[in-house]
Amino acid sequence: MTQVTNVTKVAFTDIKPNRRRGGDVRVLLSPLTAGATSGFMGTVTLEPGEHVCEHYHPYSEEFVHLVRGIVSLTIGGTTLTLEPGDSALVPIGVRHRLVNAGSVQARAVFHLGPLAPRPELGHVDTEFLPGARDEPVLEVGGGGTPGAGS
């Protein structure tokens, strides 16, 4: 049996929102925040009409679980409507985009794994919000102190 010596709790309010790709994206558990070694997990909150710009992950598949609201998730050429309690898998290397299709705030939980060889290789944007190219990218790994936030 393995002895657990370093347990980390990360609160939603401890993580600053990243709005570079749209909405309020917070990476909660990652190599940087919790010392994760196989992937990372977070939340995305979208107000009505907001979206997360199209992108893909060359090394990771993404699991998306909708907690609140209604969203349209386009994966490749297929669009799925997710309602609370629905989940979807985005395969490795497939372009995808998330849009709040409802009239209330939407929130989803996401997990990506495995990790890319280096953090900067893990995410490729295929569209950008106006003026967002200069915003900081999400920090998920490398060089940080576990538990220090992102």
PDB file of C-alpha atoms in Angstrom:
ATOM      1  CA  MET A   1       0.000   0.000   0.000  1.00  0.00           C
ATOM      2  CA  THR A   2       1.269   3.472  -0.912  1.00  0.00           C
ATOM      3  CA  GLN A   3       1.647   6.056   1.839  1.00  0.00           C
ATOM      4  CA  VAL A   4       0.097   9.408   0.880  1.00  0.00           C
ATOM      5  CA  THR A   5       2.278  12.273   2.067  1.00  0.00           C
ATOM      6  CA  ASN A   6       1.367  15.248  -0.136  1.00  0.00           C
ATOM      7  CA  VAL A   7      -2.355  15.896  -0.517  1.00  0.00           C
ATOM      8  CA  THR A   8      -3.371  19.141  -2.204  1.00  0.00           C
ATOM      9  CA  LYS A   9      -6.703  20.963  -2.140  1.00  0.00           C
ATOM     10  CA  VAL A  10      -7.290  23.708  -4.698  1.00  0.00           C
ATOM     11  CA  ALA A  11     -10.324  25.991  -4.344  1.00  0.00           C
ATOM     12  CA  PHE A  12     -12.078  27.467  -7.378  1.00  0.00           C
ATOM     13  CA  THR A  13     -11.590  30.941  -5.862  1.00  0.00           C
ATOM     14  CA  ASP A  14      -7.816  30.351  -5.501  1.00  0.00           C
ATOM     15  CA  ILE A  15      -7.358  30.276  -9.284  1.00  0.00           C
ATOM     16  CA  LYS A  16      -7.521  33.416 -11.405  1.00  0.00           C
ATOM     17  CA  PRO A  17      -9.810  33.124 -14.433  1.00  0.00           C
ATOM     18  CA  ASN A  18      -8.146  32.967 -17.825  1.00  0.00           C
ATOM     19  CA  ARG A  19     -10.233  34.591 -20.570  1.00  0.00           C
ATOM     20  CA  ARG A  20      -7.793  34.277 -23.481  1.00  0.00           C
ATOM     21  CA  ARG A  21      -9.890  31.712 -25.355  1.00  0.00           C
ATOM     22  CA  GLY A  22     -13.294  32.923 -24.121  1.00  0.00           C
ATOM     23  CA  GLY A  23     -15.326  32.482 -20.985  1.00  0.00           C
ATOM     24  CA  ASP A  24     -13.835  31.951 -17.525  1.00  0.00           C
ATOM     25  CA  VAL A  25     -11.388  29.023 -17.701  1.00  0.00           C
ATOM     26  CA  ARG A  26      -9.682  27.848 -14.516  1.00  0.00           C
ATOM     27  CA  VAL A  27      -7.177  25.003 -14.398  1.00  0.00           C
ATOM     28  CA  LEU A  28      -7.662  23.652 -10.895  1.00  0.00           C
ATOM     29  CA  LEU A  29      -5.595  20.467 -10.678  1.00  0.00           C
ATOM     30  CA  SER A  30      -2.429  20.292 -12.776  1.00  0.00           C
ATOM     31  CA  PRO A  31       1.308  19.672 -12.533  1.00  0.00           C
ATOM     32  CA  LEU A  32       1.670  23.311 -11.481  1.00  0.00           C
ATOM     33  CA  THR A  33      -1.103  23.476  -8.874  1.00  0.00           C
ATOM     34  CA  ALA A  34      -1.127  19.960  -7.439  1.00  0.00           C
ATOM     35  CA  GLY A  35       1.857  18.052  -8.797  1.00  0.00           C
ATOM     36  CA  ALA A  36      -0.316  16.006 -11.187  1.00  0.00           C
ATOM     37  CA  THR A  37       1.610  13.714 -13.519  1.00  0.00           C
ATOM     38  CA  SER A  38      -0.979  12.319 -15.955  1.00  0.00           C
ATOM     39  CA  GLY A  39      -3.226  15.224 -16.921  1.00  0.00           C
ATOM     40  CA  PHE A  40      -5.045  18.301 -15.710  1.00  0.00           C
ATOM     41  CA  MET A  41      -8.586  19.272 -14.715  1.00  0.00           C
ATOM     42  CA  GLY A  42     -10.539  22.488 -14.483  1.00  0.00           C
ATOM     43  CA  THR A  43     -13.751  24.366 -15.139  1.00  0.00           C
ATOM     44  CA  VAL A  44     -15.085  26.646 -17.831  1.00  0.00           C
ATOM     45  CA  THR A  45     -17.904  29.087 -17.116  1.00  0.00           C
ATOM     46  CA  LEU A  46     -19.711  30.725 -20.035  1.00  0.00           C
ATOM     47  CA  GLU A  47     -22.279  33.494 -19.911  1.00  0.00           C
ATOM     48  CA  PRO A  48     -25.136  33.318 -22.464  1.00  0.00           C
ATOM     49  CA  GLY A  49     -23.691  33.731 -25.958  1.00  0.00           C
ATOM     50  CA  GLU A  50     -20.055  33.291 -24.843  1.00  0.00           C
ATOM     51  CA  HIS A  51     -17.833  30.636 -26.372  1.00  0.00           C
ATOM     52  CA  VAL A  52     -14.427  29.018 -26.081  1.00  0.00           C
ATOM     53  CA  CYS A  53     -12.537  29.499 -29.356  1.00  0.00           C
ATOM     54  CA  GLU A  54     -11.825  26.522 -31.564  1.00  0.00           C
ATOM     55  CA  HIS A  55      -8.633  24.659 -30.670  1.00  0.00           C
ATOM     56  CA  TYR A  56      -7.159  21.165 -30.461  1.00  0.00           C
ATOM     57  CA  HIS A  57      -4.792  19.161 -28.285  1.00  0.00           C
ATOM     58  CA  PRO A  58      -2.087  17.238 -30.204  1.00  0.00           C
ATOM     59  CA  TYR A  59      -1.270  14.908 -27.283  1.00  0.00           C
ATOM     60  CA  SER A  60      -4.380  14.790 -25.091  1.00  0.00           C
ATOM     61  CA  GLU A  61      -7.971  13.713 -25.246  1.00  0.00           C
ATOM     62  CA  GLU A  62     -10.428  15.934 -23.400  1.00  0.00           C
ATOM     63  CA  PHE A  63     -13.322  14.831 -21.235  1.00  0.00           C
ATOM     64  CA  VAL A  64     -16.103  17.434 -20.834  1.00  0.00           C
ATOM     65  CA  HIS A  65     -18.924  17.151 -18.269  1.00  0.00           C
ATOM     66  CA  LEU A  66     -21.670  19.780 -18.161  1.00  0.00           C
ATOM     67  CA  VAL A  67     -22.774  20.796 -14.673  1.00  0.00           C
ATOM     68  CA  ARG A  68     -25.056  23.760 -15.445  1.00  0.00           C
ATOM     69  CA  GLY A  69     -26.725  25.367 -18.480  1.00  0.00           C
ATOM     70  CA  ILE A  70     -26.895  24.196 -22.081  1.00  0.00           C
ATOM     71  CA  VAL A  71     -23.901  24.217 -24.420  1.00  0.00           C
ATOM     72  CA  SER A  72     -23.156  23.271 -27.995  1.00  0.00           C
ATOM     73  CA  LEU A  73     -19.912  21.347 -28.310  1.00  0.00           C
ATOM     74  CA  THR A  74     -18.629  21.070 -31.875  1.00  0.00           C
ATOM     75  CA  ILE A  75     -16.116  18.256 -32.307  1.00  0.00           C
ATOM     76  CA  GLY A  76     -14.743  18.070 -35.825  1.00  0.00           C
ATOM     77  CA  GLY A  77     -17.826  18.415 -38.017  1.00  0.00           C
ATOM     78  CA  THR A  78     -20.341  17.196 -35.411  1.00  0.00           C
ATOM     79  CA  THR A  79     -22.210  19.438 -32.980  1.00  0.00           C
ATOM     80  CA  LEU A  80     -23.586  17.973 -29.758  1.00  0.00           C
ATOM     81  CA  THR A  81     -26.018  19.695 -27.404  1.00  0.00           C
ATOM     82  CA  LEU A  82     -25.007  19.045 -23.801  1.00  0.00           C
ATOM     83  CA  GLU A  83     -27.412  19.470 -20.899  1.00  0.00           C
ATOM     84  CA  PRO A  84     -26.585  19.156 -17.185  1.00  0.00           C
ATOM     85  CA  GLY A  85     -25.276  15.673 -16.478  1.00  0.00           C
ATOM     86  CA  ASP A  86     -24.142  15.049 -20.074  1.00  0.00           C
ATOM     87  CA  SER A  87     -20.527  14.263 -20.915  1.00  0.00           C
ATOM     88  CA  ALA A  88     -18.529  14.056 -24.136  1.00  0.00           C
ATOM     89  CA  LEU A  89     -15.078  12.922 -25.229  1.00  0.00           C
ATOM     90  CA  VAL A  90     -12.947  15.020 -27.582  1.00  0.00           C
ATOM     91  CA  PRO A  91     -10.375  12.731 -29.274  1.00  0.00           C
ATOM     92  CA  ILE A  92      -6.696  13.635 -29.529  1.00  0.00           C
ATOM     93  CA  GLY A  93      -5.968  16.092 -32.346  1.00  0.00           C
ATOM     94  CA  VAL A  94      -9.597  16.975 -33.153  1.00  0.00           C
ATOM     95  CA  ARG A  95     -10.661  20.620 -33.379  1.00  0.00           C
ATOM     96  CA  HIS A  96     -13.423  21.578 -30.958  1.00  0.00           C
ATOM     97  CA  ARG A  97     -15.373  24.622 -29.775  1.00  0.00           C
ATOM     98  CA  LEU A  98     -17.801  25.181 -26.884  1.00  0.00           C
ATOM     99  CA  VAL A  99     -20.702  27.692 -27.022  1.00  0.00           C
ATOM    100  CA  ASN A 100     -23.239  28.591 -24.346  1.00  0.00           C
ATOM    101  CA  ALA A 101     -26.434  27.903 -26.287  1.00  0.00           C
ATOM    102  CA  GLY A 102     -28.781  28.747 -23.435  1.00  0.00           C
ATOM    103  CA  SER A 103     -30.109  31.788 -21.603  1.00  0.00           C
ATOM    104  CA  VAL A 104     -28.332  31.146 -18.286  1.00  0.00           C
ATOM    105  CA  GLN A 105     -24.715  30.794 -17.218  1.00  0.00           C
ATOM    106  CA  ALA A 106     -23.192  27.427 -18.160  1.00  0.00           C
ATOM    107  CA  ARG A 107     -20.429  25.583 -16.325  1.00  0.00           C
ATOM    108  CA  ALA A 108     -18.514  22.520 -17.437  1.00  0.00           C
ATOM    109  CA  VAL A 109     -15.748  20.489 -15.850  1.00  0.00           C
ATOM    110  CA  PHE A 110     -12.967  19.271 -18.140  1.00  0.00           C
ATOM    111  CA  HIS A 111     -10.040  16.880 -17.845  1.00  0.00           C
ATOM    112  CA  LEU A 112      -7.202  16.396 -20.331  1.00  0.00           C
ATOM    113  CA  GLY A 113      -4.704  13.582 -20.453  1.00  0.00           C
ATOM    114  CA  PRO A 114      -2.110  12.445 -21.076  1.00  0.00           C
ATOM    115  CA  LEU A 115       0.031  15.529 -20.691  1.00  0.00           C
ATOM    116  CA  ALA A 116       1.970  16.894 -23.653  1.00  0.00           C
ATOM    117  CA  PRO A 117       5.781  16.474 -23.516  1.00  0.00           C
ATOM    118  CA  ARG A 118       6.023  20.202 -22.696  1.00  0.00           C
ATOM    119  CA  PRO A 119       3.201  22.541 -21.633  1.00  0.00           C
ATOM    120  CA  GLU A 120       3.567  24.847 -24.650  1.00  0.00           C
ATOM    121  CA  LEU A 121       2.926  21.875 -26.990  1.00  0.00           C
ATOM    122  CA  GLY A 122      -0.376  20.891 -25.405  1.00  0.00           C
ATOM    123  CA  HIS A 123      -2.782  23.350 -26.994  1.00  0.00           C
ATOM    124  CA  VAL A 124      -3.136  24.731 -30.532  1.00  0.00           C
ATOM    125  CA  ASP A 125      -5.525  27.638 -31.150  1.00  0.00           C
ATOM    126  CA  THR A 126      -7.257  27.722 -34.535  1.00  0.00           C
ATOM    127  CA  GLU A 127      -9.232  30.926 -33.863  1.00  0.00           C
ATOM    128  CA  PHE A 128      -8.769  33.875 -31.521  1.00  0.00           C
ATOM    129  CA  LEU A 129     -10.937  36.385 -29.692  1.00  0.00           C
ATOM    130  CA  PRO A 130     -10.277  39.972 -30.814  1.00  0.00           C
ATOM    131  CA  GLY A 131      -7.207  41.262 -28.943  1.00  0.00           C
ATOM    132  CA  ALA A 132      -6.684  37.963 -27.108  1.00  0.00           C
ATOM    133  CA  ARG A 133      -3.405  36.896 -28.737  1.00  0.00           C
ATOM    134  CA  ASP A 134      -1.556  38.997 -26.146  1.00  0.00           C
ATOM    135  CA  GLU A 135      -3.359  37.472 -23.154  1.00  0.00           C
ATOM    136  CA  PRO A 136      -1.380  34.934 -21.094  1.00  0.00           C
ATOM    137  CA  VAL A 137      -1.822  31.272 -21.953  1.00  0.00           C
ATOM    138  CA  LEU A 138      -3.130  28.833 -19.349  1.00  0.00           C
ATOM    139  CA  GLU A 139      -0.406  27.553 -17.062  1.00  0.00           C
ATOM    140  CA  VAL A 140      -0.771  23.854 -16.358  1.00  0.00           C
ATOM    141  CA  GLY A 141       2.690  22.553 -15.699  1.00  0.00           C
ATOM    142  CA  GLY A 142       6.400  22.832 -15.446  1.00  0.00           C
ATOM    143  CA  GLY A 143       8.508  24.668 -12.948  1.00  0.00           C
ATOM    144  CA  GLY A 144       5.821  25.631 -10.458  1.00  0.00           C
ATOM    145  CA  THR A 145       5.396  24.755  -6.837  1.00  0.00           C
ATOM    146  CA  PRO A 146       2.510  22.308  -6.305  1.00  0.00           C
ATOM    147  CA  GLY A 147      -0.334  24.030  -4.505  1.00  0.00           C
ATOM    148  CA  ALA A 148       0.828  27.496  -5.546  1.00  0.00           C
ATOM    149  CA  GLY A 149      -1.965  28.139  -8.060  1.00  0.00           C
ATOM    150  CA  SER A 150      -1.559  29.043 -11.727  1.00  0.00           C
TER     151      SER A 150
END
